[in-house]
Amino acid sequence: MRAILDIQKQLLPDLVDVMQKRYTILHLIMLSRVVGRRTLAGAMNMTERVLRGEIDFLKAQGLLEIESLGMRVTDSGLQLLEEMEPMIKHLFGLSELEERIRQGFNIAQVIVVPGDSDHSPFVKKELGRAGAAVLRKVVSRDGVIAVTGGSTLAAVAHYLTPTAQFKGIWFVPARGGLGESVELQANTIASTMAKKTNCQYRLLHVPDHLGEDAYQSLIQDANINELLKVIRKARIVVHGIGEAMVMAKRRKVDEATVQSLREDGALAEAFGYYFDNKGLVVHKIPTMGLRLEDIQQTETVIAVAGGKSKGESIAAVMRFGHDDVLVTDEAAAKEMLKHL
């Protein structure tokens, strides 16, 4: 198949371009489930007139349906997208990118989706869909899955569906709350994932950023202590990755600590730990939830993060070396390669 595609690239490059364009149109509609033509034209950076011609072709092929609320992909279109995915990864050069990241950072599995989630909400959705697919593959019955917060993890929750493998699973937050939008809190995402998969969940109703005195006081509470034991026995952890200074601001870290982070070269944050460009922990914030020693004992750790702006931060956390699967986007992956 790859040999045929390489020949087509040389002899019929226009044909390959058309195929990529039509695949992308179908794929974006699939991610949105239902979308209007104007929204899609903006996402494709294409005029509505040109897009109309492509939509008419795909509809004639039975791949699209047009409803009053917008366009949606038919069952035949969904099947075609699934069959084309390996081929498209090769055409976009994503397969090679995945392998270079996998070998360069010594990760068991790397999945790269096309685009840059910094600039496209559709790419963020695709990160979520890919993250949900990975979780469905690795989950097994009767265990605990711990999840962190953030917009990318919220996208993962959106694409989860019930399967037999989720039977007996408990979803729990990997950390307390950051005081941000409720829908992006780890508690909310854990409960959403549980509801999407017909599972059960438990919540951790404490702030993520605690002073030492508050931390020691809360950890003595019997209910919190019992829940922390459950969280720290998670078999699977799904987490995002943040830029150090951005996360410090979200955590409302004091200026002296921010200055210390800068001086120590902090680039990335995960689980309340800050990492430098070598993957070394340079700062830790007292936090309720998972600790690094818990992560090191976890069966499967899945990182889902993307965007060119986070490329260096993702590279820093991957150098720490305890993630089994990385789901990222093309822009972040290319940025990561610069920091090998």
mmCIF file of C-alpha atoms in Angstrom:
data_model
loop_
_atom_site.group_PDB
_atom_site.id
_atom_site.type_symbol
_atom_site.label_atom_id
_atom_site.label_comp_id
_atom_site.label_asym_id
_atom_site.label_seq_id
_atom_site.Cartn_x
_atom_site.Cartn_y
_atom_site.Cartn_z
ATOM 1 C CA MET A 1 0.000 0.000 0.000
ATOM 2 C CA ARG A 2 2.769 2.455 0.908
ATOM 3 C CA ALA A 3 4.570 1.714 -2.361
ATOM 4 C CA ILE A 4 1.409 2.515 -4.324
ATOM 5 C CA LEU A 5 0.907 5.746 -2.393
ATOM 6 C CA ASP A 6 4.515 6.779 -3.030
ATOM 7 C CA ILE A 7 4.023 6.167 -6.754
ATOM 8 C CA GLN A 8 0.816 8.203 -6.735
ATOM 9 C CA LYS A 9 2.624 11.053 -4.994
ATOM 10 C CA GLN A 10 5.143 11.162 -7.848
ATOM 11 C CA LEU A 11 2.844 10.575 -10.825
ATOM 12 C CA LEU A 12 -0.485 11.937 -9.595
ATOM 13 C CA PRO A 13 0.251 14.468 -6.839
ATOM 14 C CA ASP A 14 -3.013 16.305 -7.545
ATOM 15 C CA LEU A 15 -4.969 13.109 -6.868
ATOM 16 C CA VAL A 16 -3.290 12.696 -3.480
ATOM 17 C CA ASP A 17 -4.012 16.345 -2.601
ATOM 18 C CA VAL A 18 -7.700 15.920 -3.466
ATOM 19 C CA MET A 19 -7.897 12.732 -1.407
ATOM 20 C CA GLN A 20 -6.317 14.455 1.609
ATOM 21 C CA LYS A 21 -8.677 17.418 1.276
ATOM 22 C CA ARG A 22 -11.814 15.272 1.073
ATOM 23 C CA TYR A 23 -10.643 13.074 3.934
ATOM 24 C CA THR A 24 -10.051 16.178 6.078
ATOM 25 C CA ILE A 25 -13.553 17.511 5.303
ATOM 26 C CA LEU A 26 -15.142 14.203 6.282
ATOM 27 C CA HIS A 27 -12.963 13.930 9.364
ATOM 28 C CA LEU A 28 -13.800 17.416 10.664
ATOM 29 C CA ILE A 29 -17.517 16.788 10.195
ATOM 30 C CA MET A 30 -17.186 13.472 12.022
ATOM 31 C CA LEU A 31 -15.457 15.190 14.966
ATOM 32 C CA SER A 32 -18.249 17.773 15.201
ATOM 33 C CA ARG A 33 -20.992 15.178 14.615
ATOM 34 C CA VAL A 34 -23.121 17.955 13.077
ATOM 35 C CA VAL A 35 -21.622 21.151 11.660
ATOM 36 C CA GLY A 36 -22.677 24.016 9.397
ATOM 37 C CA ARG A 37 -20.964 24.854 6.114
ATOM 38 C CA ARG A 38 -19.767 28.290 7.227
ATOM 39 C CA THR A 39 -18.075 26.893 10.353
ATOM 40 C CA LEU A 40 -16.450 24.137 8.310
ATOM 41 C CA ALA A 41 -15.246 26.566 5.631
ATOM 42 C CA GLY A 42 -13.532 28.631 8.333
ATOM 43 C CA ALA A 43 -11.860 25.562 9.799
ATOM 44 C CA MET A 44 -10.663 24.442 6.353
ATOM 45 C CA ASN A 45 -9.555 27.967 5.374
ATOM 46 C CA MET A 46 -11.659 27.511 2.241
ATOM 47 C CA THR A 47 -14.377 29.617 0.610
ATOM 48 C CA GLU A 48 -17.950 28.407 0.989
ATOM 49 C CA ARG A 49 -18.265 28.184 -2.794
ATOM 50 C CA VAL A 50 -15.329 25.798 -3.136
ATOM 51 C CA LEU A 51 -16.467 23.800 -0.105
ATOM 52 C CA ARG A 52 -19.974 23.458 -1.554
ATOM 53 C CA GLY A 53 -18.574 21.565 -4.539
ATOM 54 C CA GLU A 54 -16.713 19.124 -2.301
ATOM 55 C CA ILE A 55 -19.766 18.655 -0.080
ATOM 56 C CA ASP A 56 -21.950 17.888 -3.119
ATOM 57 C CA PHE A 57 -19.444 15.247 -4.265
ATOM 58 C CA LEU A 58 -19.253 13.572 -0.854
ATOM 59 C CA LYS A 59 -23.042 13.618 -0.530
ATOM 60 C CA ALA A 60 -23.406 12.005 -3.968
ATOM 61 C CA GLN A 61 -21.058 9.230 -2.803
ATOM 62 C CA GLY A 62 -23.326 8.537 0.166
ATOM 63 C CA LEU A 63 -20.702 9.685 2.674
ATOM 64 C CA LEU A 64 -22.527 12.766 3.957
ATOM 65 C CA GLU A 65 -26.056 13.712 4.888
ATOM 66 C CA ILE A 66 -27.297 17.291 5.038
ATOM 67 C CA GLU A 67 -29.866 18.050 7.734
ATOM 68 C CA SER A 68 -31.526 21.228 8.959
ATOM 69 C CA LEU A 69 -28.911 21.614 11.719
ATOM 70 C CA GLY A 70 -25.952 20.974 9.413
ATOM 71 C CA MET A 71 -23.954 18.156 7.848
ATOM 72 C CA ARG A 72 -23.150 14.782 9.360
ATOM 73 C CA VAL A 73 -21.142 11.752 8.238
ATOM 74 C CA THR A 74 -23.138 8.643 7.280
ATOM 75 C CA ASP A 75 -22.324 5.121 8.483
ATOM 76 C CA SER A 76 -20.592 4.488 5.144
ATOM 77 C CA GLY A 77 -18.523 7.630 5.662
ATOM 78 C CA LEU A 78 -17.526 6.544 9.175
ATOM 79 C CA GLN A 79 -16.423 3.151 7.863
ATOM 80 C CA LEU A 80 -14.391 4.800 5.094
ATOM 81 C CA LEU A 81 -12.665 7.121 7.587
ATOM 82 C CA GLU A 82 -11.702 4.169 9.771
ATOM 83 C CA GLU A 83 -10.290 2.224 6.820
ATOM 84 C CA MET A 84 -8.356 5.231 5.527
ATOM 85 C CA GLU A 85 -6.731 6.238 8.832
ATOM 86 C CA PRO A 86 -3.484 4.186 8.453
ATOM 87 C CA MET A 87 -3.076 5.418 4.870
ATOM 88 C CA ILE A 88 -3.659 9.035 5.831
ATOM 89 C CA LYS A 89 -1.092 8.809 8.637
ATOM 90 C CA HIS A 90 1.462 7.778 5.996
ATOM 91 C CA LEU A 91 0.389 10.536 3.581
ATOM 92 C CA PHE A 92 0.635 13.202 6.296
ATOM 93 C CA GLY A 93 3.996 11.821 7.448
ATOM 94 C CA LEU A 94 2.558 11.116 10.893
ATOM 95 C CA SER A 95 3.678 7.479 11.053
ATOM 96 C CA GLU A 96 7.311 8.532 10.679
ATOM 97 C CA LEU A 97 6.821 11.324 13.222
ATOM 98 C CA GLU A 98 5.335 8.870 15.722
ATOM 99 C CA GLU A 99 8.278 6.497 15.354
ATOM 100 C CA ARG A 100 10.869 9.256 15.765
ATOM 101 C CA ILE A 101 9.184 10.498 18.955
ATOM 102 C CA ARG A 102 8.767 6.935 20.253
ATOM 103 C CA GLN A 103 12.428 6.083 19.797
ATOM 104 C CA GLY A 104 13.798 9.499 20.756
ATOM 105 C CA PHE A 105 11.945 9.638 24.076
ATOM 106 C CA ASN A 106 11.736 5.873 24.715
ATOM 107 C CA ILE A 107 7.926 5.713 24.899
ATOM 108 C CA ALA A 108 6.062 2.445 24.318
ATOM 109 C CA GLN A 109 3.383 4.007 22.082
ATOM 110 C CA VAL A 110 3.008 7.414 20.433
ATOM 111 C CA ILE A 111 -0.068 8.655 18.579
ATOM 112 C CA VAL A 112 0.175 11.888 16.597
ATOM 113 C CA VAL A 113 -2.908 13.581 15.133
ATOM 114 C CA PRO A 114 -2.640 16.164 12.332
ATOM 115 C CA GLY A 115 -2.689 19.903 13.032
ATOM 116 C CA ASP A 116 -2.090 22.260 15.950
ATOM 117 C CA SER A 117 -4.560 22.339 18.840
ATOM 118 C CA ASP A 118 -3.309 25.830 19.770
ATOM 119 C CA HIS A 119 -5.134 27.174 16.725
ATOM 120 C CA SER A 120 -7.885 24.674 15.923
ATOM 121 C CA PRO A 121 -10.653 23.398 18.212
ATOM 122 C CA PHE A 122 -11.075 20.523 15.755
ATOM 123 C CA VAL A 123 -7.545 19.307 16.531
ATOM 124 C CA LYS A 124 -8.329 19.465 20.267
ATOM 125 C CA LYS A 125 -11.354 17.278 19.574
ATOM 126 C CA GLU A 126 -9.210 14.817 17.622
ATOM 127 C CA LEU A 127 -6.774 14.656 20.545
ATOM 128 C CA GLY A 128 -9.734 13.780 22.744
ATOM 129 C CA ARG A 129 -10.996 11.123 20.336
ATOM 130 C CA ALA A 130 -7.537 9.553 20.039
ATOM 131 C CA GLY A 131 -7.061 9.637 23.827
ATOM 132 C CA ALA A 132 -10.443 7.954 24.352
ATOM 133 C CA ALA A 133 -9.520 5.241 21.822
ATOM 134 C CA VAL A 134 -6.265 4.506 23.681
ATOM 135 C CA LEU A 135 -8.079 4.287 27.021
ATOM 136 C CA ARG A 136 -10.622 1.839 25.590
ATOM 137 C CA LYS A 137 -7.772 -0.395 24.396
ATOM 138 C CA VAL A 138 -5.813 -0.518 27.660
ATOM 139 C CA VAL A 139 -8.654 -0.652 30.184
ATOM 140 C CA SER A 140 -9.553 -3.943 31.815
ATOM 141 C CA ARG A 141 -12.353 -4.795 34.215
ATOM 142 C CA ASP A 142 -12.443 -3.990 37.919
ATOM 143 C CA GLY A 143 -9.855 -1.299 38.442
ATOM 144 C CA VAL A 144 -9.356 2.378 39.219
ATOM 145 C CA ILE A 145 -8.623 5.055 36.592
ATOM 146 C CA ALA A 146 -7.267 8.392 37.847
ATOM 147 C CA VAL A 147 -7.611 11.488 35.652
ATOM 148 C CA THR A 148 -6.390 15.063 35.881
ATOM 149 C CA GLY A 149 -8.181 18.209 34.757
ATOM 150 C CA GLY A 150 -7.897 20.528 31.753
ATOM 151 C CA SER A 151 -9.541 21.125 28.393
ATOM 152 C CA THR A 152 -7.769 18.242 26.642
ATOM 153 C CA LEU A 153 -8.885 15.697 29.260
ATOM 154 C CA ALA A 154 -12.410 17.128 28.976
ATOM 155 C CA ALA A 155 -12.219 16.331 25.248
ATOM 156 C CA VAL A 156 -11.161 12.755 26.060
ATOM 157 C CA ALA A 157 -14.209 12.389 28.336
ATOM 158 C CA HIS A 158 -16.492 13.620 25.557
ATOM 159 C CA TYR A 159 -15.518 10.736 23.250
ATOM 160 C CA LEU A 160 -15.750 7.857 25.722
ATOM 161 C CA THR A 161 -18.490 5.256 25.223
ATOM 162 C CA PRO A 162 -19.594 2.194 27.215
ATOM 163 C CA THR A 163 -17.785 -1.093 26.482
ATOM 164 C CA ALA A 164 -17.554 -4.408 28.320
ATOM 165 C CA GLN A 165 -13.968 -3.618 29.371
ATOM 166 C CA PHE A 166 -15.207 -0.761 31.585
ATOM 167 C CA LYS A 167 -17.286 -3.080 33.772
ATOM 168 C CA GLY A 168 -16.411 -2.624 37.441
ATOM 169 C CA ILE A 169 -14.209 0.445 36.783
ATOM 170 C CA TRP A 170 -14.077 3.404 39.176
ATOM 171 C CA PHE A 171 -13.025 6.836 37.923
ATOM 172 C CA VAL A 172 -11.339 9.156 40.423
ATOM 173 C CA PRO A 173 -9.646 12.579 40.216
ATOM 174 C CA ALA A 174 -5.854 12.427 40.331
ATOM 175 C CA ARG A 175 -5.740 15.736 42.208
ATOM 176 C CA GLY A 176 -7.863 18.358 43.925
ATOM 177 C CA GLY A 177 -9.402 21.446 42.323
ATOM 178 C CA LEU A 178 -7.522 24.398 40.864
ATOM 179 C CA GLY A 179 -10.294 26.926 41.334
ATOM 180 C CA GLU A 180 -10.824 27.243 37.572
ATOM 181 C CA SER A 181 -13.864 26.501 35.382
ATOM 182 C CA VAL A 182 -15.891 23.708 36.941
ATOM 183 C CA GLU A 183 -16.097 21.761 33.668
ATOM 184 C CA LEU A 184 -12.281 21.549 33.522
ATOM 185 C CA GLN A 185 -11.814 20.287 37.090
ATOM 186 C CA ALA A 186 -10.493 16.766 37.618
ATOM 187 C CA ASN A 187 -13.613 15.981 39.677
ATOM 188 C CA THR A 188 -15.925 16.956 36.823
ATOM 189 C CA ILE A 189 -13.921 15.051 34.226
ATOM 190 C CA ALA A 190 -13.812 11.903 36.395
ATOM 191 C CA SER A 191 -17.594 12.010 36.881
ATOM 192 C CA THR A 192 -18.195 12.686 33.153
ATOM 193 C CA MET A 193 -15.996 9.750 32.139
ATOM 194 C CA ALA A 194 -17.859 7.509 34.576
ATOM 195 C CA LYS A 195 -21.261 8.565 33.270
ATOM 196 C CA LYS A 196 -20.156 8.155 29.636
ATOM 197 C CA THR A 197 -19.007 4.585 30.314
ATOM 198 C CA ASN A 198 -21.730 3.579 32.797
ATOM 199 C CA CYS A 199 -19.130 3.302 35.569
ATOM 200 C CA GLN A 200 -18.880 4.569 39.124
ATOM 201 C CA TYR A 201 -16.815 7.464 40.469
ATOM 202 C CA ARG A 202 -15.606 9.128 43.629
ATOM 203 C CA LEU A 203 -14.735 12.806 44.085
ATOM 204 C CA LEU A 204 -12.043 14.650 46.012
ATOM 205 C CA HIS A 205 -13.516 17.885 47.368
ATOM 206 C CA VAL A 206 -10.326 19.691 48.383
ATOM 207 C CA PRO A 207 -8.205 22.434 46.750
ATOM 208 C CA ASP A 208 -5.207 21.176 44.809
ATOM 209 C CA HIS A 209 -2.787 23.808 46.084
ATOM 210 C CA LEU A 210 -2.457 23.599 49.866
ATOM 211 C CA GLY A 211 -0.172 25.058 52.457
ATOM 212 C CA GLU A 212 1.774 22.542 54.541
ATOM 213 C CA ASP A 213 -0.412 23.055 57.626
ATOM 214 C CA ALA A 214 -3.658 22.620 55.658
ATOM 215 C CA TYR A 215 -2.238 19.569 53.912
ATOM 216 C CA GLN A 216 -1.274 17.865 57.172
ATOM 217 C CA SER A 217 -4.657 18.693 58.700
ATOM 218 C CA LEU A 218 -6.737 17.374 55.798
ATOM 219 C CA ILE A 219 -4.741 14.189 55.409
ATOM 220 C CA GLN A 220 -5.785 13.235 58.958
ATOM 221 C CA ASP A 221 -9.452 13.183 57.945
ATOM 222 C CA ALA A 222 -10.593 9.540 57.746
ATOM 223 C CA ASN A 223 -12.748 9.978 54.613
ATOM 224 C CA ILE A 224 -10.079 11.895 52.685
ATOM 225 C CA ASN A 225 -7.377 9.483 53.784
ATOM 226 C CA GLU A 226 -9.441 6.499 52.627
ATOM 227 C CA LEU A 227 -10.121 8.128 49.233
ATOM 228 C CA LEU A 228 -6.434 8.984 48.782
ATOM 229 C CA LYS A 229 -5.611 5.302 49.251
ATOM 230 C CA VAL A 230 -8.039 4.455 46.427
ATOM 231 C CA ILE A 231 -6.586 7.145 44.139
ATOM 232 C CA ARG A 232 -3.024 6.014 44.801
ATOM 233 C CA LYS A 233 -3.880 2.439 43.787
ATOM 234 C CA ALA A 234 -5.026 3.490 40.295
ATOM 235 C CA ARG A 235 -4.040 0.990 37.599
ATOM 236 C CA ILE A 236 -4.360 3.589 34.832
ATOM 237 C CA VAL A 237 -3.579 7.313 34.956
ATOM 238 C CA VAL A 238 -4.642 9.732 32.213
ATOM 239 C CA HIS A 239 -3.101 13.178 32.510
ATOM 240 C CA GLY A 240 -2.438 16.411 30.699
ATOM 241 C CA ILE A 241 0.748 18.489 30.656
ATOM 242 C CA GLY A 242 1.002 22.205 31.328
ATOM 243 C CA GLU A 243 3.569 24.912 30.698
ATOM 244 C CA ALA A 244 5.287 25.719 33.992
ATOM 245 C CA MET A 245 4.612 29.465 34.123
ATOM 246 C CA VAL A 246 1.037 29.111 32.876
ATOM 247 C CA MET A 247 0.275 26.507 35.535
ATOM 248 C CA ALA A 248 1.976 28.554 38.248
ATOM 249 C CA LYS A 249 -0.347 31.438 37.376
ATOM 250 C CA ARG A 250 -3.408 29.174 37.404
ATOM 251 C CA ARG A 251 -2.355 27.855 40.808
ATOM 252 C CA LYS A 252 -1.898 31.465 42.033
ATOM 253 C CA VAL A 253 1.655 30.665 43.130
ATOM 254 C CA ASP A 254 3.378 33.503 44.982
ATOM 255 C CA GLU A 255 5.930 35.671 43.147
ATOM 256 C CA ALA A 256 8.908 34.322 45.105
ATOM 257 C CA THR A 257 8.086 30.756 44.005
ATOM 258 C CA VAL A 258 7.549 31.883 40.410
ATOM 259 C CA GLN A 259 10.982 33.505 40.433
ATOM 260 C CA SER A 260 12.480 30.325 41.882
ATOM 261 C CA LEU A 261 10.842 28.273 39.118
ATOM 262 C CA ARG A 262 12.345 30.563 36.475
ATOM 263 C CA GLU A 263 15.799 30.339 38.032
ATOM 264 C CA ASP A 264 15.560 26.533 38.189
ATOM 265 C CA GLY A 265 14.559 26.334 34.510
ATOM 266 C CA ALA A 266 11.081 24.892 35.074
ATOM 267 C CA LEU A 267 9.396 24.162 31.743
ATOM 268 C CA ALA A 268 6.525 21.809 32.466
ATOM 269 C CA GLU A 269 4.015 20.885 35.162
ATOM 270 C CA ALA A 270 2.210 17.613 35.843
ATOM 271 C CA PHE A 271 0.597 16.375 39.092
ATOM 272 C CA GLY A 272 1.863 19.446 40.939
ATOM 273 C CA TYR A 273 5.498 18.711 40.012
ATOM 274 C CA TYR A 274 7.592 21.059 37.890
ATOM 275 C CA PHE A 275 10.172 19.650 35.442
ATOM 276 C CA ASP A 276 13.196 21.175 33.699
ATOM 277 C CA ASN A 277 14.437 20.405 30.173
ATOM 278 C CA LYS A 278 16.207 17.257 31.392
ATOM 279 C CA GLY A 279 13.042 15.838 32.906
ATOM 280 C CA LEU A 280 14.237 16.473 36.457
ATOM 281 C CA VAL A 281 11.830 17.621 39.176
ATOM 282 C CA VAL A 282 12.837 21.128 40.235
ATOM 283 C CA HIS A 283 9.851 21.986 42.418
ATOM 284 C CA LYS A 284 6.934 20.268 44.119
ATOM 285 C CA ILE A 285 3.750 21.870 45.403
ATOM 286 C CA PRO A 286 1.956 20.132 48.306
ATOM 287 C CA THR A 287 -1.102 18.632 46.621
ATOM 288 C CA MET A 288 -3.821 16.157 47.433
ATOM 289 C CA GLY A 289 -3.803 13.217 45.092
ATOM 290 C CA LEU A 290 -1.231 11.257 43.137
ATOM 291 C CA ARG A 291 2.472 11.505 43.957
ATOM 292 C CA LEU A 292 5.407 10.610 41.705
ATOM 293 C CA GLU A 293 6.011 7.412 43.658
ATOM 294 C CA ASP A 294 2.414 6.404 42.853
ATOM 295 C CA ILE A 295 2.926 7.128 39.155
ATOM 296 C CA GLN A 296 5.994 4.907 39.129
ATOM 297 C CA GLN A 297 3.888 1.977 40.388
ATOM 298 C CA THR A 298 1.000 2.510 37.946
ATOM 299 C CA GLU A 299 0.442 -0.123 35.229
ATOM 300 C CA THR A 300 -0.307 2.336 32.411
ATOM 301 C CA VAL A 301 0.274 6.095 32.292
ATOM 302 C CA ILE A 302 -1.271 7.974 29.347
ATOM 303 C CA ALA A 303 -0.368 11.592 28.570
ATOM 304 C CA VAL A 304 -2.696 13.567 26.290
ATOM 305 C CA ALA A 305 -1.422 17.032 25.376
ATOM 306 C CA GLY A 306 -0.834 19.068 22.229
ATOM 307 C CA GLY A 307 -0.173 22.453 20.692
ATOM 308 C CA LYS A 308 3.090 23.915 19.440
ATOM 309 C CA SER A 309 3.333 26.091 22.549
ATOM 310 C CA LYS A 310 3.509 22.956 24.717
ATOM 311 C CA GLY A 311 6.033 21.023 22.618
ATOM 312 C CA GLU A 312 9.018 21.774 24.862
ATOM 313 C CA SER A 313 6.956 21.137 28.010
ATOM 314 C CA ILE A 314 5.754 17.763 26.719
ATOM 315 C CA ALA A 315 9.359 16.843 25.860
ATOM 316 C CA ALA A 316 10.429 17.685 29.430
ATOM 317 C CA VAL A 317 7.810 15.413 31.002
ATOM 318 C CA MET A 318 8.535 12.611 28.531
ATOM 319 C CA ARG A 319 12.204 12.765 29.577
ATOM 320 C CA PHE A 320 11.076 12.051 33.129
ATOM 321 C CA GLY A 321 10.324 8.649 31.683
ATOM 322 C CA HIS A 322 7.205 7.220 33.299
ATOM 323 C CA ASP A 323 4.619 7.631 30.530
ATOM 324 C CA ASP A 324 3.693 4.527 28.543
ATOM 325 C CA VAL A 325 1.556 6.270 25.923
ATOM 326 C CA LEU A 326 1.709 9.789 24.489
ATOM 327 C CA VAL A 327 -1.176 11.237 22.468
ATOM 328 C CA THR A 328 -0.189 14.554 20.920
ATOM 329 C CA ASP A 329 -0.617 16.635 17.781
ATOM 330 C CA GLU A 330 1.619 17.281 14.802
ATOM 331 C CA ALA A 331 2.718 20.768 15.872
ATOM 332 C CA ALA A 332 3.751 19.623 19.361
ATOM 333 C CA ALA A 333 5.515 16.537 17.990
ATOM 334 C CA LYS A 334 7.616 18.604 15.574
ATOM 335 C CA GLU A 335 8.493 20.986 18.402
ATOM 336 C CA MET A 336 9.506 18.009 20.583
ATOM 337 C CA LEU A 337 11.948 16.822 17.929
ATOM 338 C CA LYS A 338 13.774 20.158 18.176
ATOM 339 C CA HIS A 339 14.515 19.346 21.807
ATOM 340 C CA LEU A 340 15.863 15.826 21.371
#
